[in-house]
Amino acid sequence: MPATNRVFSGIKPSGDLHLGNYLGAIRRFVPLQDQMPCIYCVVDMHAITVWQDPADLKRWTYEIAAAYIAAGVDPEKSIIFNQSQVAEHAELAWIFNCVARMGWMARMTQFKDKAGKNSENVSLGLFAYPSLMAADILLYKATHVPVGDDQKQHLELTRDIAQKFNNDYATSIAANGFEDDFFPLTEPVIAGPATRVMSLRDGTKKMSKSETASDMATIYLMDDADTIARKIKKAKTDPEPLPETAEGLEGRPEAANLVGIYAALIDKSTAEVIAEFGGQGFGAFKPALAELAVSVLGPQADEMRRLVADPGEIEAIMRNGAERAREIAARTMQEVRSIVGFIG
Ligand code: TRP
């Protein structure tokens, strides 16, 4: 067993943050702070595995740090920083590139989805993406990683890399006086309703920050109250009223999505929401959802706008976070270097 539990998670600065990022990740970062030490990263090195305009990359990096803080991540208690500030991420990723197998990477569904038929023409970084993610996590020997369920496979690969490193270097790990489970086998923390928020225009597609079809499909964290209300009012639904039981949502993806969002925002189960709204039409439910969404997201959007308007405060927080992260990262890298047989 690793001596300490620790949380690590990260979000890529590759688009405007939306409700899916908030309900699936950011919101869940907050209560974990009372359970164990937490590290919340802006993974800018992951973002550039596909082209990013440098000005956008900076803006989105600030925006994510601001969202962490606005949601209630306490920068004194938890570590907030961006990945490229701590060079050890790249250093450990290289070693993991030499531990992981081509076949493991080639099986990653996220890679296959992103590369499509174009796999000869995507960046080498996109292929190696999961190895950098494993480095993010294992550099801090993190035991718990709150992520959306689309990241499960990457977490399994992180465990495979940890296990293979522990096995391949078992003799050297022992000779250097470390425990034989040098890297922990990290668990995903996937919980609660609406970890998967779907598009407001198509309940079978994930809400995304790269939605091109329609801006009405996505609620952005910086949207103002009127915009949020308008998007919810225009959200696609079916003609039936809400069912009397949660099971009645099956086969009704749009209704299930809106009820799931309501449940997540108010921290109740789907069944409790159905108990309240079952039998009512969307004409009654949508205004209630809009009001709830505005009351939860509005104050956070205001705080985000305040923070990004004058990034000095965010920069100071990230500089301090990076320093604290570097301390842990440097210790792990020193251990890894001696295990691998690097001199100096
Ligand atoms: N791959 C994650 C995503 O797309 C982002 C990420 C990078 C991450 N490194 C991480 C998440 C480490 C958790 C832990 O959502």
PDB file of C-alpha atoms and ligand atoms in Angstrom, residues 8-12 14 21 25 29 39 41-43 46 83 89 110 114 129-130 132-137 144-148 150-151 154-155 158 206 209, ligand 1:
ATOM      1  CA  PHE A   8      -4.441  14.232  -9.213  1.00  0.00           C
ATOM      2  CA  SER A   9      -6.612  15.465 -12.041  1.00  0.00           C
ATOM      3  CA  GLY A  10      -6.260  17.707 -15.052  1.00  0.00           C
ATOM      4  CA  ILE A  11      -8.218  19.460 -17.767  1.00  0.00           C
ATOM      5  CA  LYS A  12      -6.888  20.324 -21.238  1.00  0.00           C
ATOM      6  CA  SER A  14      -8.283  23.295 -25.751  1.00  0.00           C
ATOM      7  CA  ASN A  21     -16.396  19.861 -17.518  1.00  0.00           C
ATOM      8  CA  ALA A  25     -14.852  16.976 -13.129  1.00  0.00           C
ATOM      9  CA  PHE A  29     -12.602  18.283  -7.153  1.00  0.00           C
ATOM     10  CA  ILE A  39      -3.302  18.390  -7.140  1.00  0.00           C
ATOM     11  CA  CYS A  41      -3.428  20.708 -13.118  1.00  0.00           C
ATOM     12  CA  VAL A  42      -4.074  22.537 -16.383  1.00  0.00           C
ATOM     13  CA  VAL A  43      -2.600  20.064 -18.870  1.00  0.00           C
ATOM     14  CA  HIS A  46      -1.657  17.566 -23.637  1.00  0.00           C
ATOM     15  CA  GLN A  83       1.752  21.096 -16.520  1.00  0.00           C
ATOM     16  CA  HIS A  89       6.198  15.669 -16.473  1.00  0.00           C
ATOM     17  CA  GLN A 110      -9.624   8.156 -27.790  1.00  0.00           C
ATOM     18  CA  LYS A 114      -9.234  11.522 -32.854  1.00  0.00           C
ATOM     19  CA  TYR A 129      -0.693  11.125 -25.072  1.00  0.00           C
ATOM     20  CA  PRO A 130      -1.588   8.378 -22.525  1.00  0.00           C
ATOM     21  CA  LEU A 132       2.223  11.681 -20.587  1.00  0.00           C
ATOM     22  CA  MET A 133      -1.042  11.289 -18.679  1.00  0.00           C
ATOM     23  CA  ALA A 134       0.442   8.341 -16.743  1.00  0.00           C
ATOM     24  CA  ALA A 135       3.444  10.547 -15.973  1.00  0.00           C
ATOM     25  CA  ASP A 136       1.151  13.336 -14.668  1.00  0.00           C
ATOM     26  CA  ILE A 137      -0.423  10.938 -12.230  1.00  0.00           C
ATOM     27  CA  HIS A 144      -7.185   8.674  -6.885  1.00  0.00           C
ATOM     28  CA  VAL A 145      -8.054  10.374 -10.168  1.00  0.00           C
ATOM     29  CA  PRO A 146     -11.491  11.988 -10.602  1.00  0.00           C
ATOM     30  CA  VAL A 147     -12.325  11.868 -14.323  1.00  0.00           C
ATOM     31  CA  GLY A 148     -15.221  11.321 -16.680  1.00  0.00           C
ATOM     32  CA  ASP A 150     -14.309   8.390 -21.133  1.00  0.00           C
ATOM     33  CA  GLN A 151     -10.944   8.427 -19.340  1.00  0.00           C
ATOM     34  CA  HIS A 154      -6.357   5.830 -20.023  1.00  0.00           C
ATOM     35  CA  LEU A 155      -6.405   5.055 -16.304  1.00  0.00           C
ATOM     36  CA  THR A 158      -1.678   4.113 -16.334  1.00  0.00           C
ATOM     37  CA  LYS A 206     -21.476  14.212 -25.454  1.00  0.00           C
ATOM     38  CA  LYS A 209     -16.169  22.291 -26.261  1.00  0.00           C
TER      39      LYS A 209
HETATM   40  N1  TRP B   1      -6.879  13.045 -20.732  1.00  0.00           N
HETATM   41  C1  TRP B   1      -7.663  13.848 -19.835  1.00  0.00           C
HETATM   42  C2  TRP B   1      -8.920  14.311 -20.571  1.00  0.00           C
HETATM   43  O1  TRP B   1      -8.916  14.407 -21.794  1.00  0.00           O
HETATM   44  C3  TRP B   1      -6.885  15.041 -19.330  1.00  0.00           C
HETATM   45  C4  TRP B   1      -5.733  14.622 -18.480  1.00  0.00           C
HETATM   46  C5  TRP B   1      -4.413  14.708 -18.779  1.00  0.00           C
HETATM   47  C6  TRP B   1      -5.825  14.069 -17.176  1.00  0.00           C
HETATM   48  N2  TRP B   1      -3.651  14.254 -17.745  1.00  0.00           N
HETATM   49  C7  TRP B   1      -4.495  13.842 -16.747  1.00  0.00           C
HETATM   50  C8  TRP B   1      -6.898  13.729 -16.353  1.00  0.00           C
HETATM   51  C9  TRP B   1      -4.218  13.273 -15.522  1.00  0.00           C
HETATM   52  C10 TRP B   1      -6.627  13.152 -15.110  1.00  0.00           C
HETATM   53  C11 TRP B   1      -5.288  12.936 -14.699  1.00  0.00           C
HETATM   54  O2  TRP B   1      -9.895  14.601 -19.926  1.00  0.00           O
END
